[in-house]
Amino acid sequence: MKLLTTLSIICFLFTACSSDTEQSSADQNENMQGSMEMAESDSAGEQEVLSPRMEAQSEIGGVQITVNYSAPSVRERLIWDDLVPYDNIWVSGAHMATSVEFEEEVMIDGPRVPAGKYGFFTIPGEENWTIILNGNWEQHQADE
């Protein structure tokens, strides 16, 4: 049994989001899957992917963790308590649900979570956030 704290997972996710900006264009194109928001065509006729699918992996507490998400673009928008309202379930990315996969059973703030793949959702708040793991990891937004 490995112990993971909520803080470790959140730090991992934010680190994953920021570190993926350093990926090459070829790596980003390789990781794109599923529904993606497309911008208008550029002058070369190619469409810019505004929320590309990304994957981040790390080992925390001896457990391999993989997070797959659509990397949302801020694009000069107000995010917290506007585009993403406080106290509502958020997909923790863009479009398709973010998924988190644990190679082994983990404990997160007490409850045991069996090894497997889960939909990863959050309820953002001004002071605190709630984390939700859902057995249905393959869904659009927080529909289910």
mmCIF file of C-alpha atoms in Angstrom:
data_model
loop_
_atom_site.group_PDB
_atom_site.id
_atom_site.type_symbol
_atom_site.label_atom_id
_atom_site.label_comp_id
_atom_site.label_asym_id
_atom_site.label_seq_id
_atom_site.Cartn_x
_atom_site.Cartn_y
_atom_site.Cartn_z
ATOM 1 C CA MET A 1 0.000 0.000 0.000
ATOM 2 C CA LYS A 2 1.403 3.365 -0.963
ATOM 3 C CA LEU A 3 0.285 6.657 0.573
ATOM 4 C CA LEU A 4 -0.415 9.591 -1.711
ATOM 5 C CA THR A 5 -1.662 12.885 -0.447
ATOM 6 C CA THR A 6 -4.075 15.100 -2.274
ATOM 7 C CA LEU A 7 -1.420 17.796 -2.298
ATOM 8 C CA SER A 8 1.023 15.494 -4.128
ATOM 9 C CA ILE A 9 -1.518 14.758 -6.847
ATOM 10 C CA ILE A 10 -2.455 18.409 -7.277
ATOM 11 C CA CYS A 11 1.220 19.416 -7.423
ATOM 12 C CA PHE A 12 1.828 16.671 -9.980
ATOM 13 C CA LEU A 13 -1.060 17.885 -12.144
ATOM 14 C CA PHE A 14 0.021 21.515 -12.066
ATOM 15 C CA THR A 15 3.630 20.518 -12.750
ATOM 16 C CA ALA A 16 2.463 18.320 -15.626
ATOM 17 C CA CYS A 17 0.434 21.157 -17.112
ATOM 18 C CA SER A 18 3.304 23.620 -16.954
ATOM 19 C CA SER A 19 6.045 21.212 -18.046
ATOM 20 C CA ASP A 20 4.165 20.153 -21.159
ATOM 21 C CA THR A 21 4.524 23.646 -22.572
ATOM 22 C CA GLU A 22 8.159 22.706 -23.157
ATOM 23 C CA GLN A 23 7.253 19.795 -25.445
ATOM 24 C CA SER A 24 8.137 20.105 -29.089
ATOM 25 C CA SER A 25 5.382 20.594 -31.653
ATOM 26 C CA ALA A 26 6.013 17.079 -32.951
ATOM 27 C CA ASP A 27 5.539 15.605 -29.449
ATOM 28 C CA GLN A 28 2.344 17.614 -28.933
ATOM 29 C CA ASN A 29 0.913 16.478 -32.276
ATOM 30 C CA GLU A 30 1.715 12.871 -31.378
ATOM 31 C CA ASN A 31 -0.234 13.175 -28.098
ATOM 32 C CA MET A 32 -3.413 14.694 -29.576
ATOM 33 C CA GLN A 33 -6.516 12.477 -29.355
ATOM 34 C CA GLY A 34 -10.300 12.790 -29.083
ATOM 35 C CA SER A 35 -12.288 16.015 -29.300
ATOM 36 C CA MET A 36 -10.257 19.186 -29.645
ATOM 37 C CA GLU A 37 -11.260 22.805 -30.015
ATOM 38 C CA MET A 38 -9.947 24.142 -33.291
ATOM 39 C CA ALA A 39 -9.142 27.749 -34.106
ATOM 40 C CA GLU A 40 -9.659 29.351 -37.468
ATOM 41 C CA SER A 41 -7.238 28.283 -40.168
ATOM 42 C CA ASP A 42 -3.916 30.052 -40.323
ATOM 43 C CA SER A 43 -2.424 31.377 -43.555
ATOM 44 C CA ALA A 44 -0.960 27.951 -44.436
ATOM 45 C CA GLY A 45 -4.408 26.348 -44.226
ATOM 46 C CA GLU A 46 -3.579 24.408 -41.051
ATOM 47 C CA GLN A 47 -5.807 24.606 -37.973
ATOM 48 C CA GLU A 48 -4.298 25.497 -34.610
ATOM 49 C CA VAL A 49 -5.206 23.128 -31.765
ATOM 50 C CA LEU A 50 -6.307 25.277 -28.836
ATOM 51 C CA SER A 51 -6.594 22.477 -26.259
ATOM 52 C CA PRO A 52 -4.258 19.651 -27.334
ATOM 53 C CA ARG A 53 -4.378 16.249 -25.611
ATOM 54 C CA MET A 54 -1.387 15.826 -23.334
ATOM 55 C CA GLU A 55 -0.066 13.051 -21.160
ATOM 56 C CA ALA A 56 2.156 13.337 -18.113
ATOM 57 C CA GLN A 57 3.693 10.497 -16.121
ATOM 58 C CA SER A 58 5.481 10.477 -12.826
ATOM 59 C CA GLU A 59 6.236 8.270 -9.869
ATOM 60 C CA ILE A 60 4.928 9.481 -6.522
ATOM 61 C CA GLY A 61 5.493 7.416 -3.396
ATOM 62 C CA GLY A 62 6.755 4.545 -5.552
ATOM 63 C CA VAL A 63 3.551 4.417 -7.640
ATOM 64 C CA GLN A 64 3.547 5.158 -11.378
ATOM 65 C CA ILE A 65 0.813 7.723 -12.163
ATOM 66 C CA THR A 66 -0.325 8.733 -15.650
ATOM 67 C CA VAL A 67 -2.519 11.773 -16.282
ATOM 68 C CA ASN A 68 -4.126 12.338 -19.702
ATOM 69 C CA TYR A 69 -5.844 15.674 -20.270
ATOM 70 C CA SER A 70 -6.720 18.368 -22.764
ATOM 71 C CA ALA A 71 -4.444 21.311 -21.988
ATOM 72 C CA PRO A 72 -6.759 24.321 -21.868
ATOM 73 C CA SER A 73 -5.543 27.613 -23.293
ATOM 74 C CA VAL A 74 -6.275 30.765 -21.292
ATOM 75 C CA ARG A 75 -6.333 33.036 -24.375
ATOM 76 C CA GLU A 76 -6.786 36.231 -22.335
ATOM 77 C CA ARG A 77 -9.936 34.895 -20.645
ATOM 78 C CA LEU A 78 -10.805 35.096 -16.963
ATOM 79 C CA ILE A 79 -10.791 31.452 -15.826
ATOM 80 C CA TRP A 80 -11.605 31.083 -12.112
ATOM 81 C CA ASP A 81 -15.164 31.937 -11.133
ATOM 82 C CA ASP A 82 -15.944 32.912 -14.733
ATOM 83 C CA LEU A 83 -15.167 30.361 -17.465
ATOM 84 C CA VAL A 84 -14.770 27.777 -14.673
ATOM 85 C CA PRO A 85 -17.252 28.762 -11.949
ATOM 86 C CA TYR A 86 -16.493 28.084 -8.303
ATOM 87 C CA ASP A 87 -18.432 25.317 -6.543
ATOM 88 C CA ASN A 88 -19.297 23.430 -9.764
ATOM 89 C CA ILE A 89 -17.840 20.167 -11.056
ATOM 90 C CA TRP A 90 -15.073 20.824 -13.579
ATOM 91 C CA VAL A 91 -13.486 18.345 -15.981
ATOM 92 C CA SER A 92 -10.024 19.652 -14.870
ATOM 93 C CA GLY A 93 -9.006 20.350 -18.443
ATOM 94 C CA ALA A 94 -10.895 20.935 -21.659
ATOM 95 C CA HIS A 95 -13.375 18.802 -23.581
ATOM 96 C CA MET A 96 -12.922 15.105 -22.801
ATOM 97 C CA ALA A 97 -12.546 14.122 -19.154
ATOM 98 C CA THR A 98 -9.086 14.187 -17.645
ATOM 99 C CA SER A 99 -8.024 10.687 -16.638
ATOM 100 C CA VAL A 100 -5.621 9.564 -13.948
ATOM 101 C CA GLU A 101 -4.245 6.028 -13.833
ATOM 102 C CA PHE A 102 -2.615 4.443 -10.787
ATOM 103 C CA GLU A 103 -0.345 1.433 -11.369
ATOM 104 C CA GLU A 104 -0.943 0.220 -7.792
ATOM 105 C CA GLU A 105 -3.535 0.742 -5.062
ATOM 106 C CA VAL A 106 -3.117 4.140 -3.372
ATOM 107 C CA MET A 107 -4.522 6.035 -0.414
ATOM 108 C CA ILE A 108 -5.660 9.597 -0.950
ATOM 109 C CA ASP A 109 -6.468 11.441 2.281
ATOM 110 C CA GLY A 110 -7.487 8.148 3.884
ATOM 111 C CA PRO A 111 -9.701 6.284 1.382
ATOM 112 C CA ARG A 112 -8.076 3.441 -0.562
ATOM 113 C CA VAL A 113 -8.237 3.716 -4.331
ATOM 114 C CA PRO A 114 -7.696 0.456 -6.252
ATOM 115 C CA ALA A 115 -5.180 0.415 -9.092
ATOM 116 C CA GLY A 116 -6.838 1.470 -12.332
ATOM 117 C CA LYS A 117 -7.905 4.348 -14.523
ATOM 118 C CA TYR A 118 -10.349 7.022 -13.345
ATOM 119 C CA GLY A 119 -11.988 10.198 -14.563
ATOM 120 C CA PHE A 120 -10.418 13.077 -12.608
ATOM 121 C CA PHE A 121 -12.717 15.963 -11.770
ATOM 122 C CA THR A 122 -12.490 18.849 -9.349
ATOM 123 C CA ILE A 123 -14.833 21.302 -7.709
ATOM 124 C CA PRO A 124 -12.800 24.509 -7.524
ATOM 125 C CA GLY A 125 -13.469 26.915 -4.694
ATOM 126 C CA GLU A 126 -11.982 30.188 -3.576
ATOM 127 C CA GLU A 127 -10.379 28.550 -0.525
ATOM 128 C CA ASN A 128 -10.503 24.767 -1.133
ATOM 129 C CA TRP A 129 -10.898 22.345 -3.990
ATOM 130 C CA THR A 130 -12.648 18.962 -3.942
ATOM 131 C CA ILE A 131 -11.207 16.073 -5.958
ATOM 132 C CA ILE A 132 -13.536 13.478 -7.536
ATOM 133 C CA LEU A 133 -12.415 10.166 -9.041
ATOM 134 C CA ASN A 134 -15.026 8.570 -11.313
ATOM 135 C CA GLY A 135 -14.946 5.006 -12.640
ATOM 136 C CA ASN A 136 -16.120 6.350 -16.015
ATOM 137 C CA TRP A 137 -12.971 7.995 -17.361
ATOM 138 C CA GLU A 138 -14.060 8.099 -20.999
ATOM 139 C CA GLN A 139 -16.683 10.837 -21.188
ATOM 140 C CA HIS A 140 -17.183 14.368 -22.464
ATOM 141 C CA GLN A 141 -16.902 17.138 -19.862
ATOM 142 C CA ALA A 142 -18.573 16.161 -16.573
ATOM 143 C CA ASP A 143 -21.677 14.758 -18.268
ATOM 144 C CA GLU A 144 -21.773 11.589 -16.175
#
